[in-house]
mmCIF file of C-alpha atoms in Angstrom:
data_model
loop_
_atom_site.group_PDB
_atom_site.id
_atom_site.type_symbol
_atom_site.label_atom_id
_atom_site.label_comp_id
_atom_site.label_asym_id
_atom_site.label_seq_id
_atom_site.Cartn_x
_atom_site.Cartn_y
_atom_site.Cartn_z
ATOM 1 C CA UNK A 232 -9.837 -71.943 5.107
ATOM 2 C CA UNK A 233 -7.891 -71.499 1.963
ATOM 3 C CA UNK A 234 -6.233 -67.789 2.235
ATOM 4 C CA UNK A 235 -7.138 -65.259 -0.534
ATOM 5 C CA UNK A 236 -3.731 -64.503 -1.838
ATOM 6 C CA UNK A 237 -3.327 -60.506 -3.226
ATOM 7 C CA UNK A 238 0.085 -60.095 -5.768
ATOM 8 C CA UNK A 239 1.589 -57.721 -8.658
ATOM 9 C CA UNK A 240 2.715 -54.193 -7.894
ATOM 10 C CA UNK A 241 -0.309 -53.057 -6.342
ATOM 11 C CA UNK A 242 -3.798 -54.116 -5.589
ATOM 12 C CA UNK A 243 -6.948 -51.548 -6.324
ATOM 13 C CA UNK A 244 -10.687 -51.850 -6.912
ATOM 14 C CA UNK A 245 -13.614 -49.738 -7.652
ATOM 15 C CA UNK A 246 -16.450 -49.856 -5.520
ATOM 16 C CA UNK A 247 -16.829 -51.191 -1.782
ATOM 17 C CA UNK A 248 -14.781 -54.483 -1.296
ATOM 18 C CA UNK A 249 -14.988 -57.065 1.570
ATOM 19 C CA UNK A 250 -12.618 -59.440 2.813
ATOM 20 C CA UNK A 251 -13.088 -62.128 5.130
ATOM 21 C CA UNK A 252 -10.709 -65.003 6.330
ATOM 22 C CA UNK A 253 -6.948 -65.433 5.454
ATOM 23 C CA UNK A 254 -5.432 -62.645 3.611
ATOM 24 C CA UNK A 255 -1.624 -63.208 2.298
ATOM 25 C CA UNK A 256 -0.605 -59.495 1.088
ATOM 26 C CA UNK A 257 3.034 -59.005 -1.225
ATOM 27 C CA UNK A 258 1.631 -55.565 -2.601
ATOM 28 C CA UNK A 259 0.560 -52.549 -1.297
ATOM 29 C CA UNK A 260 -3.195 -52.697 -1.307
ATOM 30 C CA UNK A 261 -4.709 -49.148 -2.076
ATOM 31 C CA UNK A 262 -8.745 -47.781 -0.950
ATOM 32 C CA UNK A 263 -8.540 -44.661 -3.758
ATOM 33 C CA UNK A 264 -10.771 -42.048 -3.061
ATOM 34 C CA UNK A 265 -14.789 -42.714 -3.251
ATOM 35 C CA UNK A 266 -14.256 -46.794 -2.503
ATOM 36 C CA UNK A 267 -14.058 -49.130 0.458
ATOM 37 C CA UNK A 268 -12.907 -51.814 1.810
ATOM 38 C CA UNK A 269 -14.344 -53.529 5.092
ATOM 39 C CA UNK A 270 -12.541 -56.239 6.885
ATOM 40 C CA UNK A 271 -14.784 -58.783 8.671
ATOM 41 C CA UNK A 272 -14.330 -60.224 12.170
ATOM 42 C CA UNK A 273 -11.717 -63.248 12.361
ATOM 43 C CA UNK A 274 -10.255 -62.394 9.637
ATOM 44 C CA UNK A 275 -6.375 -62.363 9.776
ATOM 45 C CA UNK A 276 -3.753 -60.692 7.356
ATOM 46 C CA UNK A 277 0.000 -61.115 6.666
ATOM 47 C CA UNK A 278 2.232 -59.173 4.578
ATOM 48 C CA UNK A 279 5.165 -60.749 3.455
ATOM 49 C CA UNK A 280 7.213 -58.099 2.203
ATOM 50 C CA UNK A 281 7.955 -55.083 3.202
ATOM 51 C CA UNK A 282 5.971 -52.878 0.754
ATOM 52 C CA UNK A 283 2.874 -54.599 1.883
ATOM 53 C CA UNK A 284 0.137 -53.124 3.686
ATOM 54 C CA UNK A 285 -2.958 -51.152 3.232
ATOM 55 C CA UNK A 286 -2.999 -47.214 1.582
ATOM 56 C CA UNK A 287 -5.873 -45.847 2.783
ATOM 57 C CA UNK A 288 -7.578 -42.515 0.467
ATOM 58 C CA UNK A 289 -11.161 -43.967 0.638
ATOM 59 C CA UNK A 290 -12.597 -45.671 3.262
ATOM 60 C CA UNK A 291 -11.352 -48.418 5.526
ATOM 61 C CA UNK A 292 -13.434 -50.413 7.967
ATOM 62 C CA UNK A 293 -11.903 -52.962 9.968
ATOM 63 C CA UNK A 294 -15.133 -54.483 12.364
ATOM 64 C CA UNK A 295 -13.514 -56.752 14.676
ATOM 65 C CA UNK A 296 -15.193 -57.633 18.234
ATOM 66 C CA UNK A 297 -14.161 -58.988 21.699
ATOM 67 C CA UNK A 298 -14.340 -62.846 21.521
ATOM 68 C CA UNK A 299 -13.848 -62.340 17.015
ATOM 69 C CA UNK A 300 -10.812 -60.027 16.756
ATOM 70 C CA UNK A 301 -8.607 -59.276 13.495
ATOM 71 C CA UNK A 302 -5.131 -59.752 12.993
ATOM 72 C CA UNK A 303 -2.391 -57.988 10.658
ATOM 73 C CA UNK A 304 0.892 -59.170 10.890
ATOM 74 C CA UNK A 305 4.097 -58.079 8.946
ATOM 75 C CA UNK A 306 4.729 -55.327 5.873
ATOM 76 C CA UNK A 307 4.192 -51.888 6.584
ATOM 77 C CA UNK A 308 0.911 -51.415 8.219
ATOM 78 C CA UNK A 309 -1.549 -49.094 7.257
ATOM 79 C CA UNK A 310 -1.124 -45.631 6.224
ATOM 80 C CA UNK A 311 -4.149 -42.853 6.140
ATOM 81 C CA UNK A 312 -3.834 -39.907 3.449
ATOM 82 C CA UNK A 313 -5.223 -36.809 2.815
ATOM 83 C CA UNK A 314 -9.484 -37.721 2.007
ATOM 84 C CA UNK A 315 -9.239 -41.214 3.428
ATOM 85 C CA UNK A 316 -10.400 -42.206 6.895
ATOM 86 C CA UNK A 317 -9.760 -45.493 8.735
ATOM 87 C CA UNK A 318 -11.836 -47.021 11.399
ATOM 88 C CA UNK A 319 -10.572 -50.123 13.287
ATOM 89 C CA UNK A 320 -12.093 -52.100 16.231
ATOM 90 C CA UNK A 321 -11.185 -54.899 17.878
ATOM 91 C CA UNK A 322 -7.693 -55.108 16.056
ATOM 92 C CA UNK A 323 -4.297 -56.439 16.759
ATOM 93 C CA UNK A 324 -1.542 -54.774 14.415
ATOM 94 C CA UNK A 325 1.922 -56.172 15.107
ATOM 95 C CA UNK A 326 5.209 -56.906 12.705
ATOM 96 C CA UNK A 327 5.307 -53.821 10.854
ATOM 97 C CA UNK A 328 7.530 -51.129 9.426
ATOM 98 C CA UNK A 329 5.191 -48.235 10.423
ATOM 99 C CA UNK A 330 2.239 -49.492 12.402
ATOM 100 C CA UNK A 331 -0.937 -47.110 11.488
ATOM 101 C CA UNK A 332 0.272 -43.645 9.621
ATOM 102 C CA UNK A 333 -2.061 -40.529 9.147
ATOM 103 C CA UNK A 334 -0.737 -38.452 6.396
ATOM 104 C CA UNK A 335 -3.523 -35.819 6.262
ATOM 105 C CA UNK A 336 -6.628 -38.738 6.899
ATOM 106 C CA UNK A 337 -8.721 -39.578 9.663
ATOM 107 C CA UNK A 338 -8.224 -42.755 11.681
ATOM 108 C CA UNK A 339 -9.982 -43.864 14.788
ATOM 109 C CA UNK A 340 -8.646 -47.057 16.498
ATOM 110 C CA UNK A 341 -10.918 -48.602 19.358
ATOM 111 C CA UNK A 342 -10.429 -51.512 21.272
ATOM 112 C CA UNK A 343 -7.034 -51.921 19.282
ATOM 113 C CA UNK A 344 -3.686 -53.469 20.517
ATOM 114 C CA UNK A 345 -1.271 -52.282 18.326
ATOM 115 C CA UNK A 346 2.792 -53.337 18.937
ATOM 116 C CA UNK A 347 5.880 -51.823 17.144
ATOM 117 C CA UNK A 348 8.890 -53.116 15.835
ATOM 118 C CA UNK A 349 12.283 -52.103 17.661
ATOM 119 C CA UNK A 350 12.945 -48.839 16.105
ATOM 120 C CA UNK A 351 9.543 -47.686 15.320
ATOM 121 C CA UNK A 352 6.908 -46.221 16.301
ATOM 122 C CA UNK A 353 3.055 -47.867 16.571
ATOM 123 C CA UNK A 354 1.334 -44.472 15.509
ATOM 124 C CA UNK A 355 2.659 -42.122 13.630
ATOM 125 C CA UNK A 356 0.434 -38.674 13.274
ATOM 126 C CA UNK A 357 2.696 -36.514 10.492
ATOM 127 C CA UNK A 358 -1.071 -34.406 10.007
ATOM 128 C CA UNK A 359 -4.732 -35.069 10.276
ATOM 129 C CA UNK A 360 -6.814 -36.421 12.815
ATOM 130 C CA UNK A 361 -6.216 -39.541 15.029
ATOM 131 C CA UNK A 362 -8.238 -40.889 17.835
ATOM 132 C CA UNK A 363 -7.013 -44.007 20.073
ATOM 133 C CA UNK A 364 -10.044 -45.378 23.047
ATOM 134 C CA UNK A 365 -9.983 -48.193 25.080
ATOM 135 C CA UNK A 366 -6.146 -49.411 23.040
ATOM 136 C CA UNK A 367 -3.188 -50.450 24.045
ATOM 137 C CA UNK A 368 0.467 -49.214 22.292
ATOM 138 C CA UNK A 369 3.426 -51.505 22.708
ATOM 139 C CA UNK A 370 6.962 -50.996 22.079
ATOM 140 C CA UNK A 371 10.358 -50.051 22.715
ATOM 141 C CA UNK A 372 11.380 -46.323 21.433
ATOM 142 C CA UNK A 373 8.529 -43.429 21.231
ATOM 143 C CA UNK A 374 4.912 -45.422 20.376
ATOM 144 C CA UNK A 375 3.352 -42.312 19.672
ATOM 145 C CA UNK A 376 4.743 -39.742 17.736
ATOM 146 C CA UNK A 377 2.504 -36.835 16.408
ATOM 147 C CA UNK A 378 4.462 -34.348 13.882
ATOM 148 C CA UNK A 379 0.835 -31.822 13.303
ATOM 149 C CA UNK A 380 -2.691 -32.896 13.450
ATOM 150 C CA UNK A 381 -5.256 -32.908 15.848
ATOM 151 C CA UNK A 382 -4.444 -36.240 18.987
ATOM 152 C CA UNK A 383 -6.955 -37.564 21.220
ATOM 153 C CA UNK A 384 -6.413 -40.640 23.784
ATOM 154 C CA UNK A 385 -9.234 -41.729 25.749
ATOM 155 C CA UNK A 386 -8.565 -45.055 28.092
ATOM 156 C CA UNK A 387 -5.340 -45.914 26.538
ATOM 157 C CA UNK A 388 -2.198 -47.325 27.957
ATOM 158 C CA UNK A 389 1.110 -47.024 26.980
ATOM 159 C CA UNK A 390 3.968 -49.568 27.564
ATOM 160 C CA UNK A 391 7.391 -48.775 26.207
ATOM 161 C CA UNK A 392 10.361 -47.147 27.310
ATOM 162 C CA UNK A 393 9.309 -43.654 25.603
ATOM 163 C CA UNK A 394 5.492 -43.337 25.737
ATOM 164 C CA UNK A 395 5.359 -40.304 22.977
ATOM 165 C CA UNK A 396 7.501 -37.818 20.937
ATOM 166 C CA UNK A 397 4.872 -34.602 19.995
ATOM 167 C CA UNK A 398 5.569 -31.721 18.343
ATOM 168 C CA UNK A 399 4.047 -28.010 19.709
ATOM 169 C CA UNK A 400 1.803 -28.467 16.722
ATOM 170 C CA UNK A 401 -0.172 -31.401 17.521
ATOM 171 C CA UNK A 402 -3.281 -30.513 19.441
ATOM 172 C CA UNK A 403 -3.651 -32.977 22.133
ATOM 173 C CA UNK A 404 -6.519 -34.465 24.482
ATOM 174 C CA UNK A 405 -5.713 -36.860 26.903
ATOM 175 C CA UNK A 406 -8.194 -39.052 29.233
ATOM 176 C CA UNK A 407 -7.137 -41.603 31.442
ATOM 177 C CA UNK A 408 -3.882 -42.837 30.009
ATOM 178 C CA UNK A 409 -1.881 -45.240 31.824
ATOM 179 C CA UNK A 410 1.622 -46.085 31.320
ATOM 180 C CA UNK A 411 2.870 -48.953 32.838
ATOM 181 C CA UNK A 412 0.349 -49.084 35.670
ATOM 182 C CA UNK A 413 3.080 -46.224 36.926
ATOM 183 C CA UNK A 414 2.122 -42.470 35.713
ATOM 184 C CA UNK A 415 -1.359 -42.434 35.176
ATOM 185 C CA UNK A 416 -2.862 -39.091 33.230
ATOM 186 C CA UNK A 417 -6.349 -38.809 34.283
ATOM 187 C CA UNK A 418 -7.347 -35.468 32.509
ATOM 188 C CA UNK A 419 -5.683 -33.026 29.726
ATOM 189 C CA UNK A 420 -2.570 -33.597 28.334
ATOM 190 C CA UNK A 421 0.692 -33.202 30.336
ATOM 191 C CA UNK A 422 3.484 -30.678 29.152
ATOM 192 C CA UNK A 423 6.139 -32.690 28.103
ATOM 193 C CA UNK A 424 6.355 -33.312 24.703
ATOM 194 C CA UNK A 425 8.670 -36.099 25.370
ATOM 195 C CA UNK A 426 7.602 -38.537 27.830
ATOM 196 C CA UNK A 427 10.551 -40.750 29.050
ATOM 197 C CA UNK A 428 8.460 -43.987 30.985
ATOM 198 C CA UNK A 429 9.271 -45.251 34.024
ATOM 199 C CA UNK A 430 11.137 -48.908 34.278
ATOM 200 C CA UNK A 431 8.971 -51.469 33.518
ATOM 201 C CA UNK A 432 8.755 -54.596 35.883
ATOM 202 C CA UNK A 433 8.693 -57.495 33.752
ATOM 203 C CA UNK A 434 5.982 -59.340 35.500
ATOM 204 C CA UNK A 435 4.201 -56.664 32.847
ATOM 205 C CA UNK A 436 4.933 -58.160 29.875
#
């Protein structure tokens, strides 16, 4: 399948958009307010510089399944503002600056792998509303880090060295989250608001 190849200094639209297949991204893509854009199963997206990625204001729908899941790769990820709301399912994020960001948005991952570069984290809540089910977060400093906002994790499991970083303002709900197969939340969030995790065996991958 040929790729659909997005350039200049930033891609926009009017209207609802769809993309399916190969997407090549060197721009920041934008949703503005009232529009959306809904990625179809199997499709697969690369950004290949670091401004690339996906600014979310209106709506973005990323409808990925089990056996027909999407892939983004490289850039910076996707970023949620203030009006715009993000659902993904079935997705695996990996290769980017900043993973998924809410900045005063919405965003609801299910069914989502999602794995962050050394150094970063693979959510980032700085305000708004962010819901993780049945996902898994790797990396290799905090994977979750929630500045204000409302947090809810529901069959998730964490793997990386420090599972989250969250400020007394973030409102938290936790259900059965896992880290490592070692420390295993089954109800309510814990205290800490820095969770150091316990060494990984490697047979984890």
């Amino acid at each position: 399948m040929i790729p659909f190849l997005a350039v200049g200094a930033a891609l926009a639209w009017s209207g609802s958009v769809e993309w399916k297949g190969s997407v090549i991204l060197d721009t920041l893509a934008r949703v503005a307010r009232g529009d959306t854009l809904k990625i179809q199963y199997g499709s697969s997206i690369r950004g290949t510089t670091p401004a690339s990625g996906i600014l979310v204001q209106g709506t973005l729908m990323m409808a990925g399944d089990v056996s027909d899941r999407i892939s983004m790769e490289g850039g910076s990820g996707i970023r949620v503002k203030s009006g715009g709301t993000a659902y993904l399912s079935g997705v695996d994020l990996s290769g980017t600056s900043a993973g998924v960001r809410v900045v005063g948005g919405r965003a609801t991952l299910w069914n989502c792998r999602v794995t962050a570069e050394p150094g970063h984290s693979a959510l980032d809540l700085e305000d708004g509303n962010l819901a993780v089910v049945r996902s898994v977060l790797v990396g290799s400093s905090p994977v979750l880090v929630g500045k204000k906002g409302n947090l809810e994790l529901d069959d998730v499991e964490l793997r990386s060295d420090t599972s989250w970083q969250l400020s007394p303002q973030v409102l938290t709900r936790f259900q059965d989250v896992d880290v490592f197969g070692r420390f295993h939340i089954g109800q309510n969030p814990p205290l800490l608001r820095t969770h150091v995790a316990p060494k990984a065996d490697p047979a984890d991958g």
